Amino acid sequence: MSALRELNEEIALCQQCEIARYRTKVVPGEGAEDADILFIGEAPGWHEDQQGRPFVGQAGQYLDKLLASINLKREQVYIANVIKCRPQGNRDPLPVEIHNCRKWLERQIELIHPKMIVTLGRYSMDMFFPGKSIGKIHGTAQKKDNVIYYAMYHPAAALHQQSLRQAIEADMLRIPALLAQAESVAEAKQQPRQLGMFEV
Ligand code: URA
């Protein structure tokens, strides 16, 4: 069994938060274990809790469409969440839940070793762009330790608001160029100006 599968089995046993008592299934995440891109949402909703899979409800179907717009299938990326259990009634995650669950996400990132981490919504944005506002930084990339961090609106929010919908769709379309650019920079370290596309 792969180290990531073992980790996800360990996550399934976690009882650290009160909400673990109410879950149907834990939702560790799924996708390609060697994915270039890791998408991080907020928390499982009702459908995810039933199935033990991330983004399988309405927001998930929209995420699948967004991925298709850049010729990707969900099996080619990795999809995880800030917290792995569904908060009752789909309330916002509590700070203590985010804190307790953070170690799992950190270990997933270590094992997947993605080239790009895409945050979906403000809870995952807060982990990598603390203190920033999503309205300002969505669609901009930062590179740190050879990983590109890229903030996007949450698909569930964008689904119902036309202006956010246009933004999330445009932001998704920028991903392939950012990845390709990062790869060419890695190959041609002599040309640091190519980094100009990243806002630091
Ligand atoms: N919203 C999320 O943030 N994550 C899911 O898995 C589903 C909906």
mmCIF file of N, CA, C and O in Angstrom, residues 45-130:
data_model
loop_
_atom_site.group_PDB
_atom_site.id
_atom_site.type_symbol
_atom_site.label_atom_id
_atom_site.label_comp_id
_atom_site.label_asym_id
_atom_site.label_seq_id
_atom_site.Cartn_x
_atom_site.Cartn_y
_atom_site.Cartn_z
ATOM 1 N N GLY A 45 -19.259 18.337 2.498
ATOM 2 C CA GLY A 45 -20.678 18.612 2.705
ATOM 3 C C GLY A 45 -21.431 17.295 2.848
ATOM 4 O O GLY A 45 -20.825 16.232 3.048
ATOM 5 N N TRP A 46 -22.755 17.361 2.708
ATOM 6 C CA TRP A 46 -23.582 16.171 2.932
ATOM 7 C C TRP A 46 -23.204 15.027 1.995
ATOM 8 O O TRP A 46 -23.018 13.890 2.421
ATOM 9 N N HIS A 47 -23.099 15.337 0.703
ATOM 10 C CA HIS A 47 -22.818 14.273 -0.269
ATOM 11 C C HIS A 47 -21.442 13.654 -0.032
ATOM 12 O O HIS A 47 -21.257 12.439 -0.144
ATOM 13 N N GLU A 48 -20.476 14.512 0.282
ATOM 14 C CA GLU A 48 -19.109 14.028 0.503
ATOM 15 C C GLU A 48 -19.062 13.122 1.737
ATOM 16 O O GLU A 48 -18.407 12.081 1.742
ATOM 17 N N ASP A 49 -19.809 13.527 2.771
ATOM 18 C CA ASP A 49 -19.867 12.742 4.009
ATOM 19 C C ASP A 49 -20.497 11.363 3.748
ATOM 20 O O ASP A 49 -20.075 10.351 4.315
ATOM 21 N N GLN A 50 -21.497 11.336 2.872
ATOM 22 C CA GLN A 50 -22.146 10.058 2.547
ATOM 23 C C GLN A 50 -21.200 9.133 1.793
ATOM 24 O O GLN A 50 -21.163 7.932 2.036
ATOM 25 N N GLN A 51 -20.431 9.729 0.865
ATOM 26 C CA GLN A 51 -19.622 8.894 -0.047
ATOM 27 C C GLN A 51 -18.159 8.743 0.380
ATOM 28 O O GLN A 51 -17.441 7.904 -0.156
ATOM 29 N N GLY A 52 -17.701 9.612 1.267
ATOM 30 C CA GLY A 52 -16.278 9.570 1.661
ATOM 31 C C GLY A 52 -15.363 10.078 0.566
ATOM 32 O O GLY A 52 -14.167 9.751 0.533
ATOM 33 N N ARG A 53 -15.935 10.895 -0.350
ATOM 34 C CA ARG A 53 -15.138 11.437 -1.466
ATOM 35 C C ARG A 53 -15.314 12.950 -1.524
ATOM 36 O O ARG A 53 -16.420 13.454 -1.281
ATOM 37 N N PRO A 54 -14.250 13.675 -1.888
ATOM 38 C CA PRO A 54 -14.352 15.140 -1.916
ATOM 39 C C PRO A 54 -15.085 15.643 -3.160
ATOM 40 O O PRO A 54 -15.024 15.019 -4.224
ATOM 41 N N PHE A 55 -15.765 16.739 -3.021
ATOM 42 C CA PHE A 55 -16.375 17.455 -4.153
ATOM 43 C C PHE A 55 -17.175 16.525 -5.067
ATOM 44 O O PHE A 55 -16.862 16.387 -6.247
ATOM 45 N N VAL A 56 -18.189 15.890 -4.502
ATOM 46 C CA VAL A 56 -19.055 15.049 -5.325
ATOM 47 C C VAL A 56 -20.476 15.591 -5.424
ATOM 48 O O VAL A 56 -21.317 15.012 -6.101
ATOM 49 N N GLY A 57 -20.764 16.710 -4.750
ATOM 50 C CA GLY A 57 -22.084 17.334 -4.861
ATOM 51 C C GLY A 57 -22.087 18.344 -6.000
ATOM 52 O O GLY A 57 -21.314 18.243 -6.957
ATOM 53 N N GLN A 58 -22.981 19.344 -5.863
ATOM 54 C CA GLN A 58 -23.141 20.337 -6.929
ATOM 55 C C GLN A 58 -21.837 21.105 -7.186
ATOM 56 O O GLN A 58 -21.441 21.315 -8.334
ATOM 57 N N ALA A 59 -21.169 21.497 -6.105
ATOM 58 C CA ALA A 59 -19.909 22.236 -6.273
ATOM 59 C C ALA A 59 -18.869 21.357 -6.958
ATOM 60 O O ALA A 59 -18.045 21.828 -7.747
ATOM 61 N N GLY A 60 -18.931 20.058 -6.662
ATOM 62 C CA GLY A 60 -17.994 19.117 -7.269
ATOM 63 C C GLY A 60 -18.221 18.956 -8.762
ATOM 64 O O GLY A 60 -17.266 18.858 -9.544
ATOM 65 N N GLN A 61 -19.510 18.946 -9.130
ATOM 66 C CA GLN A 61 -19.787 18.832 -10.569
ATOM 67 C C GLN A 61 -19.270 20.065 -11.306
ATOM 68 O O GLN A 61 -18.758 19.978 -12.425
ATOM 69 N N TYR A 62 -19.398 21.191 -10.631
ATOM 70 C CA TYR A 62 -18.877 22.420 -11.249
ATOM 71 C C TYR A 62 -17.342 22.392 -11.305
ATOM 72 O O TYR A 62 -16.735 22.777 -12.310
ATOM 73 N N LEU A 63 -16.729 21.872 -10.240
ATOM 74 C CA LEU A 63 -15.265 21.741 -10.252
ATOM 75 C C LEU A 63 -14.825 20.829 -11.403
ATOM 76 O O LEU A 63 -13.837 21.114 -12.098
ATOM 77 N N ASP A 64 -15.559 19.750 -11.616
ATOM 78 C CA ASP A 64 -15.233 18.848 -12.738
ATOM 79 C C ASP A 64 -15.278 19.604 -14.076
ATOM 80 O O ASP A 64 -14.430 19.406 -14.949
ATOM 81 N N LYS A 65 -16.280 20.487 -14.207
ATOM 82 C CA LYS A 65 -16.389 21.265 -15.458
ATOM 83 C C LYS A 65 -15.224 22.241 -15.586
ATOM 84 O O LYS A 65 -14.674 22.427 -16.680
ATOM 85 N N LEU A 66 -14.867 22.853 -14.466
ATOM 86 C CA LEU A 66 -13.731 23.789 -14.501
ATOM 87 C C LEU A 66 -12.457 23.045 -14.909
ATOM 88 O O LEU A 66 -11.648 23.537 -15.699
ATOM 89 N N LEU A 67 -12.291 21.840 -14.353
ATOM 90 C CA LEU A 67 -11.106 21.037 -14.706
ATOM 91 C C LEU A 67 -11.136 20.678 -16.197
ATOM 92 O O LEU A 67 -10.113 20.759 -16.880
ATOM 93 N N ALA A 68 -12.332 20.339 -16.674
ATOM 94 C CA ALA A 68 -12.451 19.980 -18.098
ATOM 95 C C ALA A 68 -12.069 21.162 -18.984
ATOM 96 O O ALA A 68 -11.559 20.975 -20.089
ATOM 97 N N SER A 69 -12.286 22.389 -18.490
ATOM 98 C CA SER A 69 -11.961 23.570 -19.306
ATOM 99 C C SER A 69 -10.453 23.682 -19.547
ATOM 100 O O SER A 69 -10.019 24.404 -20.434
ATOM 101 N N ILE A 70 -9.665 22.988 -18.717
ATOM 102 C CA ILE A 70 -8.214 22.959 -18.974
ATOM 103 C C ILE A 70 -7.763 21.520 -19.295
ATOM 104 O O ILE A 70 -6.620 21.135 -19.043
ATOM 105 N N ASN A 71 -8.712 20.771 -19.824
ATOM 106 C CA ASN A 71 -8.432 19.400 -20.288
ATOM 107 C C ASN A 71 -7.915 18.478 -19.199
ATOM 108 O O ASN A 71 -7.045 17.638 -19.449
ATOM 109 N N LEU A 72 -8.420 18.657 -18.014
ATOM 110 C CA LEU A 72 -8.025 17.749 -16.935
ATOM 111 C C LEU A 72 -9.245 17.019 -16.396
ATOM 112 O O LEU A 72 -10.349 17.560 -16.368
ATOM 113 N N LYS A 73 -8.999 15.797 -15.957
ATOM 114 C CA LYS A 73 -10.028 15.030 -15.252
ATOM 115 C C LYS A 73 -9.622 15.001 -13.786
ATOM 116 O O LYS A 73 -8.435 15.103 -13.465
ATOM 117 N N ARG A 74 -10.599 14.802 -12.923
ATOM 118 C CA ARG A 74 -10.261 14.814 -11.490
ATOM 119 C C ARG A 74 -9.232 13.731 -11.127
ATOM 120 O O ARG A 74 -8.471 13.875 -10.192
ATOM 121 N N GLU A 75 -9.199 12.660 -11.905
ATOM 122 C CA GLU A 75 -8.225 11.592 -11.604
ATOM 123 C C GLU A 75 -6.787 12.040 -11.850
ATOM 124 O O GLU A 75 -5.846 11.366 -11.430
ATOM 125 N N GLN A 76 -6.625 13.136 -12.570
ATOM 126 C CA GLN A 76 -5.258 13.593 -12.900
ATOM 127 C C GLN A 76 -4.713 14.612 -11.908
ATOM 128 O O GLN A 76 -3.558 15.012 -12.001
ATOM 129 N N VAL A 77 -5.588 15.069 -11.008
ATOM 130 C CA VAL A 77 -5.130 16.019 -9.988
ATOM 131 C C VAL A 77 -5.401 15.371 -8.634
ATOM 132 O O VAL A 77 -5.887 14.241 -8.570
ATOM 133 N N TYR A 78 -5.056 16.064 -7.548
ATOM 134 C CA TYR A 78 -5.473 15.565 -6.235
ATOM 135 C C TYR A 78 -6.404 16.603 -5.629
ATOM 136 O O TYR A 78 -6.171 17.811 -5.768
ATOM 137 N N ILE A 79 -7.467 16.127 -4.995
ATOM 138 C CA ILE A 79 -8.458 17.030 -4.396
ATOM 139 C C ILE A 79 -8.587 16.689 -2.912
ATOM 140 O O ILE A 79 -8.847 15.536 -2.547
ATOM 141 N N ALA A 80 -8.372 17.673 -2.081
ATOM 142 C CA ALA A 80 -8.482 17.464 -0.630
ATOM 143 C C ALA A 80 -9.209 18.661 -0.026
ATOM 144 O O ALA A 80 -9.619 19.590 -0.730
ATOM 145 N N ASN A 81 -9.356 18.629 1.277
ATOM 146 C CA ASN A 81 -10.022 19.721 1.984
ATOM 147 C C ASN A 81 -9.202 20.135 3.202
ATOM 148 O O ASN A 81 -8.376 19.365 3.698
ATOM 149 N N VAL A 82 -9.505 21.340 3.694
ATOM 150 C CA VAL A 82 -8.836 21.808 4.918
ATOM 151 C C VAL A 82 -9.213 20.898 6.085
ATOM 152 O O VAL A 82 -8.361 20.506 6.877
ATOM 153 N N ILE A 83 -10.499 20.580 6.197
ATOM 154 C CA ILE A 83 -10.872 19.607 7.235
ATOM 155 C C ILE A 83 -11.540 18.392 6.601
ATOM 156 O O ILE A 83 -12.123 18.480 5.534
ATOM 157 N N LYS A 84 -11.365 17.269 7.266
ATOM 158 C CA LYS A 84 -11.713 15.982 6.625
ATOM 159 C C LYS A 84 -13.055 15.425 7.082
ATOM 160 O O LYS A 84 -13.482 14.377 6.585
ATOM 161 N N CYS A 85 -13.686 16.057 8.057
ATOM 162 C CA CYS A 85 -15.011 15.615 8.508
ATOM 163 C C CYS A 85 -16.020 16.721 8.229
ATOM 164 O O CYS A 85 -15.676 17.904 8.252
ATOM 165 N N ARG A 86 -17.265 16.340 8.019
ATOM 166 C CA ARG A 86 -18.304 17.329 7.726
ATOM 167 C C ARG A 86 -18.749 18.034 9.010
ATOM 168 O O ARG A 86 -19.156 17.379 9.965
ATOM 169 N N PRO A 87 -18.669 19.363 9.023
ATOM 170 C CA PRO A 87 -19.233 20.077 10.174
ATOM 171 C C PRO A 87 -20.764 19.956 10.111
ATOM 172 O O PRO A 87 -21.346 20.108 9.029
ATOM 173 N N GLN A 88 -21.390 19.688 11.254
ATOM 174 C CA GLN A 88 -22.834 19.467 11.240
ATOM 175 C C GLN A 88 -23.561 20.660 10.623
ATOM 176 O O GLN A 88 -23.224 21.809 10.899
ATOM 177 N N GLY A 89 -24.553 20.358 9.817
ATOM 178 C CA GLY A 89 -25.346 21.416 9.188
ATOM 179 C C GLY A 89 -24.546 22.258 8.207
ATOM 180 O O GLY A 89 -24.960 23.358 7.848
ATOM 181 N N ASN A 90 -23.400 21.775 7.806
ATOM 182 C CA ASN A 90 -22.511 22.507 6.886
ATOM 183 C C ASN A 90 -22.089 23.867 7.425
ATOM 184 O O ASN A 90 -21.871 24.807 6.659
ATOM 185 N N ARG A 91 -21.970 23.978 8.741
ATOM 186 C CA ARG A 91 -21.467 25.249 9.280
ATOM 187 C C ARG A 91 -19.998 25.422 8.891
ATOM 188 O O ARG A 91 -19.352 24.482 8.420
ATOM 189 N N ASP A 92 -19.492 26.654 9.098
ATOM 190 C CA ASP A 92 -18.081 26.909 8.795
ATOM 191 C C ASP A 92 -17.188 26.072 9.723
ATOM 192 O O ASP A 92 -17.541 25.844 10.884
ATOM 193 N N PRO A 93 -16.019 25.679 9.251
ATOM 194 C CA PRO A 93 -15.091 24.970 10.144
ATOM 195 C C PRO A 93 -14.655 25.872 11.300
ATOM 196 O O PRO A 93 -14.496 27.076 11.114
ATOM 197 N N LEU A 94 -14.475 25.269 12.469
ATOM 198 C CA LEU A 94 -14.009 26.041 13.632
ATOM 199 C C LEU A 94 -12.481 26.120 13.605
ATOM 200 O O LEU A 94 -11.821 25.204 13.097
ATOM 201 N N PRO A 95 -11.921 27.178 14.208
ATOM 202 C CA PRO A 95 -10.448 27.277 14.253
ATOM 203 C C PRO A 95 -9.798 26.027 14.840
ATOM 204 O O PRO A 95 -8.771 25.562 14.343
ATOM 205 N N VAL A 96 -10.408 25.446 15.870
ATOM 206 C CA VAL A 96 -9.795 24.265 16.492
ATOM 207 C C VAL A 96 -9.805 23.082 15.518
ATOM 208 O O VAL A 96 -8.876 22.259 15.488
ATOM 209 N N GLU A 97 -10.843 22.992 14.702
ATOM 210 C CA GLU A 97 -10.918 21.888 13.731
ATOM 211 C C GLU A 97 -9.849 22.080 12.642
ATOM 212 O O GLU A 97 -9.191 21.119 12.229
ATOM 213 N N ILE A 98 -9.690 23.317 12.221
ATOM 214 C CA ILE A 98 -8.664 23.600 11.205
ATOM 215 C C ILE A 98 -7.281 23.288 11.784
ATOM 216 O O ILE A 98 -6.439 22.664 11.137
ATOM 217 N N HIS A 99 -7.093 23.672 13.031
ATOM 218 C CA HIS A 99 -5.807 23.415 13.694
ATOM 219 C C HIS A 99 -5.547 21.905 13.813
ATOM 220 O O HIS A 99 -4.469 21.423 13.465
ATOM 221 N N ASN A 100 -6.532 21.180 14.293
ATOM 222 C CA ASN A 100 -6.346 19.729 14.493
ATOM 223 C C ASN A 100 -6.081 19.001 13.182
ATOM 224 O O ASN A 100 -5.323 18.038 13.126
ATOM 225 N N CYS A 101 -6.744 19.444 12.126
ATOM 226 C CA CYS A 101 -6.671 18.738 10.846
ATOM 227 C C CYS A 101 -5.458 19.153 10.015
ATOM 228 O O CYS A 101 -5.135 18.476 9.045
ATOM 229 N N ARG A 102 -4.820 20.220 10.398
ATOM 230 C CA ARG A 102 -3.739 20.769 9.581
ATOM 231 C C ARG A 102 -2.615 19.760 9.344
ATOM 232 O O ARG A 102 -2.046 19.668 8.263
ATOM 233 N N LYS A 103 -2.323 18.972 10.376
ATOM 234 C CA LYS A 103 -1.214 18.000 10.246
ATOM 235 C C LYS A 103 -1.481 16.995 9.130
ATOM 236 O O LYS A 103 -0.565 16.559 8.448
ATOM 237 N N TRP A 104 -2.762 16.634 8.958
ATOM 238 C CA TRP A 104 -3.078 15.662 7.906
ATOM 239 C C TRP A 104 -2.800 16.259 6.529
ATOM 240 O O TRP A 104 -2.211 15.627 5.665
ATOM 241 N N LEU A 105 -3.259 17.509 6.360
ATOM 242 C CA LEU A 105 -3.044 18.151 5.056
ATOM 243 C C LEU A 105 -1.543 18.326 4.792
ATOM 244 O O LEU A 105 -1.066 18.101 3.675
ATOM 245 N N GLU A 106 -0.807 18.692 5.845
ATOM 246 C CA GLU A 106 0.640 18.878 5.651
ATOM 247 C C GLU A 106 1.303 17.584 5.218
ATOM 248 O O GLU A 106 2.162 17.565 4.333
ATOM 249 N N ARG A 107 0.871 16.471 5.813
ATOM 250 C CA ARG A 107 1.470 15.184 5.420
ATOM 251 C C ARG A 107 1.044 14.780 4.015
ATOM 252 O O ARG A 107 1.829 14.205 3.258
ATOM 253 N N GLN A 108 -0.182 15.111 3.657
ATOM 254 C CA GLN A 108 -0.610 14.828 2.277
ATOM 255 C C GLN A 108 0.238 15.624 1.285
ATOM 256 O O GLN A 108 0.666 15.097 0.256
ATOM 257 N N ILE A 109 0.477 16.881 1.593
ATOM 258 C CA ILE A 109 1.278 17.728 0.690
ATOM 259 C C ILE A 109 2.687 17.155 0.546
ATOM 260 O O ILE A 109 3.233 17.072 -0.555
ATOM 261 N N GLU A 110 3.254 16.723 1.675
ATOM 262 C CA GLU A 110 4.610 16.136 1.625
ATOM 263 C C GLU A 110 4.661 14.926 0.702
ATOM 264 O O GLU A 110 5.598 14.749 -0.070
ATOM 265 N N LEU A 111 3.628 14.082 0.795
ATOM 266 C CA LEU A 111 3.639 12.837 0.022
ATOM 267 C C LEU A 111 3.291 13.062 -1.450
ATOM 268 O O LEU A 111 3.862 12.437 -2.328
ATOM 269 N N ILE A 112 2.347 13.961 -1.714
ATOM 270 C CA ILE A 112 1.955 14.212 -3.110
ATOM 271 C C ILE A 112 3.027 15.051 -3.808
ATOM 272 O O ILE A 112 3.304 14.895 -4.974
ATOM 273 N N HIS A 113 3.590 15.958 -3.043
ATOM 274 C CA HIS A 113 4.666 16.790 -3.553
ATOM 275 C C HIS A 113 4.236 17.527 -4.837
ATOM 276 O O HIS A 113 4.897 17.413 -5.883
ATOM 277 N N PRO A 114 3.126 18.256 -4.783
ATOM 278 C CA PRO A 114 2.615 18.885 -6.016
ATOM 279 C C PRO A 114 3.482 20.059 -6.451
ATOM 280 O O PRO A 114 4.191 20.655 -5.636
ATOM 281 N N LYS A 115 3.392 20.374 -7.749
ATOM 282 C CA LYS A 115 4.085 21.567 -8.249
ATOM 283 C C LYS A 115 3.241 22.807 -7.961
ATOM 284 O O LYS A 115 3.755 23.918 -7.911
ATOM 285 N N MET A 116 1.954 22.597 -7.819
ATOM 286 C CA MET A 116 1.048 23.742 -7.659
ATOM 287 C C MET A 116 -0.045 23.397 -6.652
ATOM 288 O O MET A 116 -0.625 22.312 -6.710
ATOM 289 N N ILE A 117 -0.277 24.318 -5.732
ATOM 290 C CA ILE A 117 -1.360 24.157 -4.758
ATOM 291 C C ILE A 117 -2.400 25.231 -5.040
ATOM 292 O O ILE A 117 -2.088 26.428 -5.009
ATOM 293 N N VAL A 118 -3.613 24.793 -5.353
ATOM 294 C CA VAL A 118 -4.687 25.741 -5.665
ATOM 295 C C VAL A 118 -5.662 25.756 -4.500
ATOM 296 O O VAL A 118 -6.242 24.717 -4.144
ATOM 297 N N THR A 119 -5.818 26.912 -3.891
ATOM 298 C CA THR A 119 -6.749 27.012 -2.770
ATOM 299 C C THR A 119 -8.116 27.408 -3.309
ATOM 300 O O THR A 119 -8.234 28.282 -4.171
ATOM 301 N N LEU A 120 -9.149 26.745 -2.806
ATOM 302 C CA LEU A 120 -10.523 27.008 -3.238
ATOM 303 C C LEU A 120 -11.276 27.606 -2.052
ATOM 304 O O LEU A 120 -11.600 26.905 -1.091
ATOM 305 N N GLY A 121 -11.502 28.889 -2.090
ATOM 306 C CA GLY A 121 -12.217 29.539 -0.992
ATOM 307 C C GLY A 121 -11.284 30.073 0.073
ATOM 308 O O GLY A 121 -10.084 29.832 0.049
ATOM 309 N N ARG A 122 -11.906 30.793 1.036
ATOM 310 C CA ARG A 122 -11.026 31.549 1.938
ATOM 311 C C ARG A 122 -10.386 30.700 3.030
ATOM 312 O O ARG A 122 -9.333 31.041 3.547
ATOM 313 N N TYR A 123 -10.996 29.564 3.412
ATOM 314 C CA TYR A 123 -10.376 28.781 4.490
ATOM 315 C C TYR A 123 -9.040 28.189 4.041
ATOM 316 O O TYR A 123 -8.058 28.220 4.779
ATOM 317 N N SER A 124 -9.013 27.657 2.831
ATOM 318 C CA SER A 124 -7.714 27.114 2.388
ATOM 319 C C SER A 124 -6.773 28.247 1.991
ATOM 320 O O SER A 124 -5.565 28.159 2.217
ATOM 321 N N MET A 125 -7.332 29.346 1.459
ATOM 322 C CA MET A 125 -6.467 30.500 1.157
ATOM 323 C C MET A 125 -5.749 30.977 2.420
ATOM 324 O O MET A 125 -4.551 31.272 2.392
ATOM 325 N N ASP A 126 -6.492 31.031 3.534
ATOM 326 C CA ASP A 126 -5.907 31.513 4.802
ATOM 327 C C ASP A 126 -4.691 30.704 5.241
ATOM 328 O O ASP A 126 -3.814 31.207 5.925
ATOM 329 N N MET A 127 -4.644 29.443 4.866
ATOM 330 C CA MET A 127 -3.514 28.609 5.298
ATOM 331 C C MET A 127 -2.222 28.998 4.584
ATOM 332 O O MET A 127 -1.144 28.851 5.126
ATOM 333 N N PHE A 128 -2.367 29.479 3.347
ATOM 334 C CA PHE A 128 -1.164 29.753 2.546
ATOM 335 C C PHE A 128 -0.958 31.233 2.258
ATOM 336 O O PHE A 128 0.148 31.652 1.920
ATOM 337 N N PHE A 129 -2.013 32.008 2.363
ATOM 338 C CA PHE A 129 -1.919 33.457 2.145
ATOM 339 C C PHE A 129 -2.559 34.143 3.356
ATOM 340 O O PHE A 129 -3.607 34.788 3.226
ATOM 341 N N PRO A 130 -1.969 33.974 4.563
ATOM 342 C CA PRO A 130 -2.644 34.515 5.742
ATOM 343 C C PRO A 130 -2.823 36.028 5.655
ATOM 344 O O PRO A 130 -1.925 36.737 5.192
#
